[in-house]
mmCIF file with all atom_site columns, C-alpha atoms in Angstrom:
data_model
loop_
_atom_site.group_PDB
_atom_site.id
_atom_site.type_symbol
_atom_site.label_atom_id
_atom_site.label_alt_id
_atom_site.label_comp_id
_atom_site.label_asym_id
_atom_site.label_entity_id
_atom_site.label_seq_id
_atom_site.pdbx_PDB_ins_code
_atom_site.Cartn_x
_atom_site.Cartn_y
_atom_site.Cartn_z
_atom_site.occupancy
_atom_site.B_iso_or_equiv
_atom_site.pdbx_formal_charge
_atom_site.auth_seq_id
_atom_site.auth_comp_id
_atom_site.auth_asym_id
_atom_site.auth_atom_id
_atom_site.pdbx_PDB_model_num
ATOM 1   C CA . UNK A 1 1   ? -26.838 32.067 -63.490 1.00 42.00 ? 253 UNK A CA 1
ATOM 2   C CA . UNK A 1 2   ? -28.666 28.709 -62.940 1.00 51.00 ? 254 UNK A CA 1
ATOM 3   C CA . UNK A 1 3   ? -29.865 26.634 -65.750 1.00 71.00 ? 255 UNK A CA 1
ATOM 4   C CA . UNK A 1 4   ? -33.394 27.148 -64.523 1.00 83.00 ? 256 UNK A CA 1
ATOM 5   C CA . UNK A 1 5   ? -33.887 30.729 -63.008 1.00 88.00 ? 257 UNK A CA 1
ATOM 6   C CA . UNK A 1 6   ? -37.539 29.750 -62.188 1.00 91.00 ? 258 UNK A CA 1
ATOM 7   C CA . UNK A 1 7   ? -36.494 26.769 -59.991 1.00 92.00 ? 259 UNK A CA 1
ATOM 8   C CA . UNK A 1 8   ? -36.324 28.721 -56.745 1.00 92.00 ? 260 UNK A CA 1
ATOM 9   C CA . UNK A 1 9   ? -39.846 29.964 -57.230 1.00 92.00 ? 261 UNK A CA 1
ATOM 10  C CA . UNK A 1 10  ? -41.304 26.605 -58.097 1.00 92.00 ? 262 UNK A CA 1
ATOM 11  C CA . UNK A 1 11  ? -39.528 25.042 -55.018 1.00 89.00 ? 263 UNK A CA 1
ATOM 12  C CA . UNK A 1 12  ? -40.946 27.703 -52.823 1.00 87.00 ? 264 UNK A CA 1
ATOM 13  C CA . UNK A 1 13  ? -37.660 29.198 -51.678 1.00 88.00 ? 265 UNK A CA 1
ATOM 14  C CA . UNK A 1 14  ? -38.313 32.532 -53.584 1.00 89.00 ? 266 UNK A CA 1
ATOM 15  C CA . UNK A 1 15  ? -41.726 34.236 -53.515 1.00 90.00 ? 267 UNK A CA 1
ATOM 16  C CA . UNK A 1 16  ? -43.736 34.467 -56.724 1.00 91.00 ? 268 UNK A CA 1
ATOM 17  C CA . UNK A 1 17  ? -44.401 37.650 -58.243 1.00 93.00 ? 269 UNK A CA 1
ATOM 18  C CA . UNK A 1 18  ? -43.579 39.580 -61.538 1.00 96.00 ? 270 UNK A CA 1
ATOM 19  C CA . UNK A 1 19  ? -40.209 38.339 -62.678 1.00 94.00 ? 271 UNK A CA 1
ATOM 20  C CA . UNK A 1 20  ? -37.902 38.536 -65.671 1.00 93.00 ? 272 UNK A CA 1
ATOM 21  C CA . UNK A 1 21  ? -36.933 35.713 -67.912 1.00 94.00 ? 273 UNK A CA 1
ATOM 22  C CA . UNK A 1 22  ? -33.426 35.963 -69.425 1.00 93.00 ? 274 UNK A CA 1
ATOM 23  C CA . UNK A 1 23  ? -33.176 36.748 -73.119 1.00 90.00 ? 275 UNK A CA 1
ATOM 24  C CA . UNK A 1 24  ? -30.762 33.886 -73.832 1.00 88.00 ? 276 UNK A CA 1
ATOM 25  C CA . UNK A 1 25  ? -33.002 31.122 -72.490 1.00 92.00 ? 277 UNK A CA 1
ATOM 26  C CA . UNK A 1 26  ? -36.027 29.610 -74.482 1.00 94.00 ? 278 UNK A CA 1
ATOM 27  C CA . UNK A 1 27  ? -39.253 30.561 -73.094 1.00 94.00 ? 279 UNK A CA 1
ATOM 28  C CA . UNK A 1 28  ? -40.543 26.984 -73.458 1.00 95.00 ? 280 UNK A CA 1
ATOM 29  C CA . UNK A 1 29  ? -38.059 26.095 -70.663 1.00 94.00 ? 281 UNK A CA 1
ATOM 30  C CA . UNK A 1 30  ? -40.067 28.141 -68.238 1.00 95.00 ? 282 UNK A CA 1
ATOM 31  C CA . UNK A 1 31  ? -43.361 26.682 -69.258 1.00 96.00 ? 283 UNK A CA 1
ATOM 32  C CA . UNK A 1 32  ? -42.018 23.195 -69.128 1.00 95.00 ? 284 UNK A CA 1
ATOM 33  C CA . UNK A 1 33  ? -40.527 23.673 -65.684 1.00 95.00 ? 285 UNK A CA 1
ATOM 34  C CA . UNK A 1 34  ? -43.777 25.146 -64.356 1.00 95.00 ? 286 UNK A CA 1
ATOM 35  C CA . UNK A 1 35  ? -45.858 22.258 -65.796 1.00 95.00 ? 287 UNK A CA 1
ATOM 36  C CA . UNK A 1 36  ? -43.347 19.679 -64.356 1.00 94.00 ? 288 UNK A CA 1
ATOM 37  C CA . UNK A 1 37  ? -43.869 21.288 -60.925 1.00 93.00 ? 289 UNK A CA 1
ATOM 38  C CA . UNK A 1 38  ? -47.720 20.812 -61.371 1.00 93.00 ? 290 UNK A CA 1
ATOM 39  C CA . UNK A 1 39  ? -48.256 24.551 -62.103 1.00 95.00 ? 291 UNK A CA 1
ATOM 40  C CA . UNK A 1 40  ? -50.638 25.687 -64.707 1.00 95.00 ? 292 UNK A CA 1
ATOM 41  C CA . UNK A 1 41  ? -48.943 27.844 -67.394 1.00 96.00 ? 293 UNK A CA 1
ATOM 42  C CA . UNK A 1 42  ? -50.205 30.087 -70.112 1.00 96.00 ? 294 UNK A CA 1
ATOM 43  C CA . UNK A 1 43  ? -48.251 32.089 -72.725 1.00 97.00 ? 295 UNK A CA 1
ATOM 44  C CA . UNK A 1 44  ? -49.378 35.624 -73.408 1.00 97.00 ? 296 UNK A CA 1
ATOM 45  C CA . UNK A 1 45  ? -47.898 36.506 -76.806 1.00 97.00 ? 297 UNK A CA 1
ATOM 46  C CA . UNK A 1 46  ? -48.219 40.242 -77.426 1.00 97.00 ? 298 UNK A CA 1
ATOM 47  C CA . UNK A 1 47  ? -46.688 40.107 -80.950 1.00 96.00 ? 299 UNK A CA 1
ATOM 48  C CA . UNK A 1 48  ? -48.490 42.711 -83.071 1.00 95.00 ? 300 UNK A CA 1
ATOM 49  C CA . UNK A 1 49  ? -50.461 44.078 -80.185 1.00 96.00 ? 301 UNK A CA 1
ATOM 50  C CA . UNK A 1 50  ? -50.459 47.886 -80.133 1.00 93.00 ? 302 UNK A CA 1
ATOM 51  C CA . UNK A 1 51  ? -53.750 48.829 -78.496 1.00 95.00 ? 303 UNK A CA 1
ATOM 52  C CA . UNK A 1 52  ? -55.805 48.060 -75.442 1.00 96.00 ? 304 UNK A CA 1
ATOM 53  C CA . UNK A 1 53  ? -58.477 46.160 -77.472 1.00 96.00 ? 305 UNK A CA 1
ATOM 54  C CA . UNK A 1 54  ? -55.741 43.864 -78.853 1.00 96.00 ? 306 UNK A CA 1
ATOM 55  C CA . UNK A 1 55  ? -54.286 43.381 -75.431 1.00 97.00 ? 307 UNK A CA 1
ATOM 56  C CA . UNK A 1 56  ? -57.658 42.379 -73.991 1.00 97.00 ? 308 UNK A CA 1
ATOM 57  C CA . UNK A 1 57  ? -58.132 39.971 -76.893 1.00 96.00 ? 309 UNK A CA 1
ATOM 58  C CA . UNK A 1 58  ? -54.669 38.467 -76.377 1.00 97.00 ? 310 UNK A CA 1
ATOM 59  C CA . UNK A 1 59  ? -55.559 37.951 -72.674 1.00 96.00 ? 311 UNK A CA 1
ATOM 60  C CA . UNK A 1 60  ? -58.832 36.358 -73.367 1.00 95.00 ? 312 UNK A CA 1
ATOM 61  C CA . UNK A 1 61  ? -57.400 33.991 -75.873 1.00 95.00 ? 313 UNK A CA 1
ATOM 62  C CA . UNK A 1 62  ? -54.170 33.088 -74.089 1.00 96.00 ? 314 UNK A CA 1
ATOM 63  C CA . UNK A 1 63  ? -55.708 32.585 -70.654 1.00 93.00 ? 315 UNK A CA 1
ATOM 64  C CA . UNK A 1 64  ? -59.076 31.280 -71.925 1.00 93.00 ? 316 UNK A CA 1
ATOM 65  C CA . UNK A 1 65  ? -60.808 33.870 -69.726 1.00 92.00 ? 317 UNK A CA 1
ATOM 66  C CA . UNK A 1 66  ? -64.331 33.123 -68.544 1.00 86.00 ? 318 UNK A CA 1
ATOM 67  C CA . UNK A 1 67  ? -67.337 34.416 -70.474 1.00 86.00 ? 319 UNK A CA 1
ATOM 68  C CA . UNK A 1 68  ? -67.894 37.182 -67.876 1.00 86.00 ? 320 UNK A CA 1
ATOM 69  C CA . UNK A 1 69  ? -64.585 38.830 -68.805 1.00 90.00 ? 321 UNK A CA 1
ATOM 70  C CA . UNK A 1 70  ? -65.513 42.386 -69.841 1.00 92.00 ? 322 UNK A CA 1
ATOM 71  C CA . UNK A 1 71  ? -62.296 43.271 -71.836 1.00 92.00 ? 323 UNK A CA 1
ATOM 72  C CA . UNK A 1 72  ? -61.511 46.224 -69.582 1.00 96.00 ? 324 UNK A CA 1
ATOM 73  C CA . UNK A 1 73  ? -59.045 46.968 -66.784 1.00 97.00 ? 325 UNK A CA 1
ATOM 74  C CA . UNK A 1 74  ? -61.417 46.138 -64.015 1.00 95.00 ? 326 UNK A CA 1
ATOM 75  C CA . UNK A 1 75  ? -62.403 42.885 -65.465 1.00 94.00 ? 327 UNK A CA 1
ATOM 76  C CA . UNK A 1 76  ? -58.805 41.961 -66.132 1.00 96.00 ? 328 UNK A CA 1
ATOM 77  C CA . UNK A 1 77  ? -57.938 42.799 -62.605 1.00 96.00 ? 329 UNK A CA 1
ATOM 78  C CA . UNK A 1 78  ? -60.877 40.730 -61.239 1.00 93.00 ? 330 UNK A CA 1
ATOM 79  C CA . UNK A 1 79  ? -59.920 37.815 -63.513 1.00 93.00 ? 331 UNK A CA 1
ATOM 80  C CA . UNK A 1 80  ? -56.378 37.738 -62.187 1.00 93.00 ? 332 UNK A CA 1
ATOM 81  C CA . UNK A 1 81  ? -57.327 38.083 -58.554 1.00 91.00 ? 333 UNK A CA 1
ATOM 82  C CA . UNK A 1 82  ? -60.156 35.676 -58.616 1.00 87.00 ? 334 UNK A CA 1
ATOM 83  C CA . UNK A 1 83  ? -58.679 32.584 -60.323 1.00 82.00 ? 335 UNK A CA 1
ATOM 84  C CA . UNK A 1 84  ? -61.359 30.040 -59.582 1.00 83.00 ? 336 UNK A CA 1
ATOM 85  C CA . UNK A 1 85  ? -61.921 29.764 -63.341 1.00 80.00 ? 337 UNK A CA 1
ATOM 86  C CA . UNK A 1 86  ? -58.213 28.493 -63.611 1.00 88.00 ? 338 UNK A CA 1
ATOM 87  C CA . UNK A 1 87  ? -57.817 25.560 -61.186 1.00 81.00 ? 339 UNK A CA 1
ATOM 88  C CA . UNK A 1 88  ? -54.374 24.167 -60.295 1.00 86.00 ? 340 UNK A CA 1
ATOM 89  C CA . UNK A 1 89  ? -52.759 22.007 -57.727 1.00 85.00 ? 341 UNK A CA 1
ATOM 90  C CA . UNK A 1 90  ? -49.576 24.103 -57.763 1.00 89.00 ? 342 UNK A CA 1
ATOM 91  C CA . UNK A 1 91  ? -49.323 27.695 -58.881 1.00 93.00 ? 343 UNK A CA 1
ATOM 92  C CA . UNK A 1 92  ? -49.946 29.600 -62.015 1.00 95.00 ? 344 UNK A CA 1
ATOM 93  C CA . UNK A 1 93  ? -47.477 31.051 -64.532 1.00 96.00 ? 345 UNK A CA 1
ATOM 94  C CA . UNK A 1 94  ? -48.251 33.622 -67.077 1.00 97.00 ? 346 UNK A CA 1
ATOM 95  C CA . UNK A 1 95  ? -45.371 33.989 -69.489 1.00 97.00 ? 347 UNK A CA 1
ATOM 96  C CA . UNK A 1 96  ? -45.472 37.291 -71.291 1.00 98.00 ? 348 UNK A CA 1
ATOM 97  C CA . UNK A 1 97  ? -43.645 37.367 -74.656 1.00 97.00 ? 349 UNK A CA 1
ATOM 98  C CA . UNK A 1 98  ? -43.048 40.223 -77.121 1.00 96.00 ? 350 UNK A CA 1
ATOM 99  C CA . UNK A 1 99  ? -44.461 42.864 -74.768 1.00 96.00 ? 351 UNK A CA 1
ATOM 100 C CA . UNK A 1 100 ? -41.900 45.636 -75.596 1.00 96.00 ? 352 UNK A CA 1
ATOM 101 C CA . UNK A 1 101 ? -43.730 46.934 -78.605 1.00 94.00 ? 353 UNK A CA 1
ATOM 102 C CA . UNK A 1 102 ? -46.943 47.375 -76.718 1.00 96.00 ? 354 UNK A CA 1
ATOM 103 C CA . UNK A 1 103 ? -45.105 49.029 -73.766 1.00 96.00 ? 355 UNK A CA 1
ATOM 104 C CA . UNK A 1 104 ? -43.434 51.491 -76.007 1.00 95.00 ? 356 UNK A CA 1
ATOM 105 C CA . UNK A 1 105 ? -46.572 52.261 -78.042 1.00 94.00 ? 357 UNK A CA 1
ATOM 106 C CA . UNK A 1 106 ? -48.845 52.650 -74.993 1.00 96.00 ? 358 UNK A CA 1
ATOM 107 C CA . UNK A 1 107 ? -46.657 53.516 -71.953 1.00 96.00 ? 359 UNK A CA 1
ATOM 108 C CA . UNK A 1 108 ? -49.698 54.739 -69.833 1.00 97.00 ? 360 UNK A CA 1
ATOM 109 C CA . UNK A 1 109 ? -51.595 51.530 -70.540 1.00 96.00 ? 361 UNK A CA 1
ATOM 110 C CA . UNK A 1 110 ? -48.447 49.499 -69.955 1.00 97.00 ? 362 UNK A CA 1
ATOM 111 C CA . UNK A 1 111 ? -48.239 51.151 -66.552 1.00 97.00 ? 363 UNK A CA 1
ATOM 112 C CA . UNK A 1 112 ? -51.718 50.180 -65.727 1.00 97.00 ? 364 UNK A CA 1
ATOM 113 C CA . UNK A 1 113 ? -51.048 46.590 -66.817 1.00 98.00 ? 365 UNK A CA 1
ATOM 114 C CA . UNK A 1 114 ? -47.877 46.430 -64.631 1.00 97.00 ? 366 UNK A CA 1
ATOM 115 C CA . UNK A 1 115 ? -49.935 47.524 -61.587 1.00 97.00 ? 367 UNK A CA 1
ATOM 116 C CA . UNK A 1 116 ? -52.556 44.795 -62.314 1.00 97.00 ? 368 UNK A CA 1
ATOM 117 C CA . UNK A 1 117 ? -49.813 42.219 -62.537 1.00 97.00 ? 369 UNK A CA 1
ATOM 118 C CA . UNK A 1 118 ? -48.218 43.358 -59.369 1.00 97.00 ? 370 UNK A CA 1
ATOM 119 C CA . UNK A 1 119 ? -51.474 43.439 -57.494 1.00 96.00 ? 371 UNK A CA 1
ATOM 120 C CA . UNK A 1 120 ? -52.545 39.958 -58.742 1.00 95.00 ? 372 UNK A CA 1
ATOM 121 C CA . UNK A 1 121 ? -49.162 38.406 -57.923 1.00 95.00 ? 373 UNK A CA 1
ATOM 122 C CA . UNK A 1 122 ? -49.226 40.061 -54.349 1.00 95.00 ? 374 UNK A CA 1
ATOM 123 C CA . UNK A 1 123 ? -52.770 38.769 -53.826 1.00 92.00 ? 375 UNK A CA 1
ATOM 124 C CA . UNK A 1 124 ? -51.658 35.134 -54.565 1.00 91.00 ? 376 UNK A CA 1
ATOM 125 C CA . UNK A 1 125 ? -48.237 35.260 -52.869 1.00 88.00 ? 377 UNK A CA 1
ATOM 126 C CA . UNK A 1 126 ? -49.405 34.088 -49.540 1.00 80.00 ? 378 UNK A CA 1
ATOM 127 C CA . UNK A 1 127 ? -51.426 31.171 -50.845 1.00 86.00 ? 379 UNK A CA 1
ATOM 128 C CA . UNK A 1 128 ? -50.572 27.589 -51.856 1.00 84.00 ? 380 UNK A CA 1
ATOM 129 C CA . UNK A 1 129 ? -51.226 28.567 -55.509 1.00 89.00 ? 381 UNK A CA 1
ATOM 130 C CA . UNK A 1 130 ? -49.009 31.518 -56.175 1.00 90.00 ? 382 UNK A CA 1
ATOM 131 C CA . UNK A 1 131 ? -49.073 33.496 -59.381 1.00 94.00 ? 383 UNK A CA 1
ATOM 132 C CA . UNK A 1 132 ? -45.930 34.334 -61.404 1.00 96.00 ? 384 UNK A CA 1
ATOM 133 C CA . UNK A 1 133 ? -45.941 36.773 -64.229 1.00 97.00 ? 385 UNK A CA 1
ATOM 134 C CA . UNK A 1 134 ? -42.786 36.095 -66.194 1.00 96.00 ? 386 UNK A CA 1
ATOM 135 C CA . UNK A 1 135 ? -41.581 38.816 -68.486 1.00 96.00 ? 387 UNK A CA 1
ATOM 136 C CA . UNK A 1 136 ? -39.575 37.421 -71.373 1.00 95.00 ? 388 UNK A CA 1
ATOM 137 C CA . UNK A 1 137 ? -36.759 39.745 -72.143 1.00 93.00 ? 389 UNK A CA 1
ATOM 138 C CA . UNK A 1 138 ? -35.750 38.359 -75.480 1.00 77.00 ? 390 UNK A CA 1
#
């Protein structure tokens, strides 16, 4: 394993998408690497989040979502596929930490969120400002 598993994505040799971050590496390393590559980065910490309302609040806070964010699945999908509210010269990284408890407590909602992440990443994959959703495994 490389010292920086995000490096190929930031260099453009691996396409952005929904990726895993190894449990043994500090998550700050991913955020620092993204910012050094002139990417915008946000940390979505789901510690203590066990329901949809808490999830939507966590998103609104971590990503500083626009006022029009309606705190529902459609609004979240719209926010992640229309990122004019989050300007960047490079790409965008959303680092998701402590997601396992929510995924276990709300498997159906977790499935919806995974689809939203995948669709948003696919939408931005062919642009100059890709989106990476990085799932921290530890």
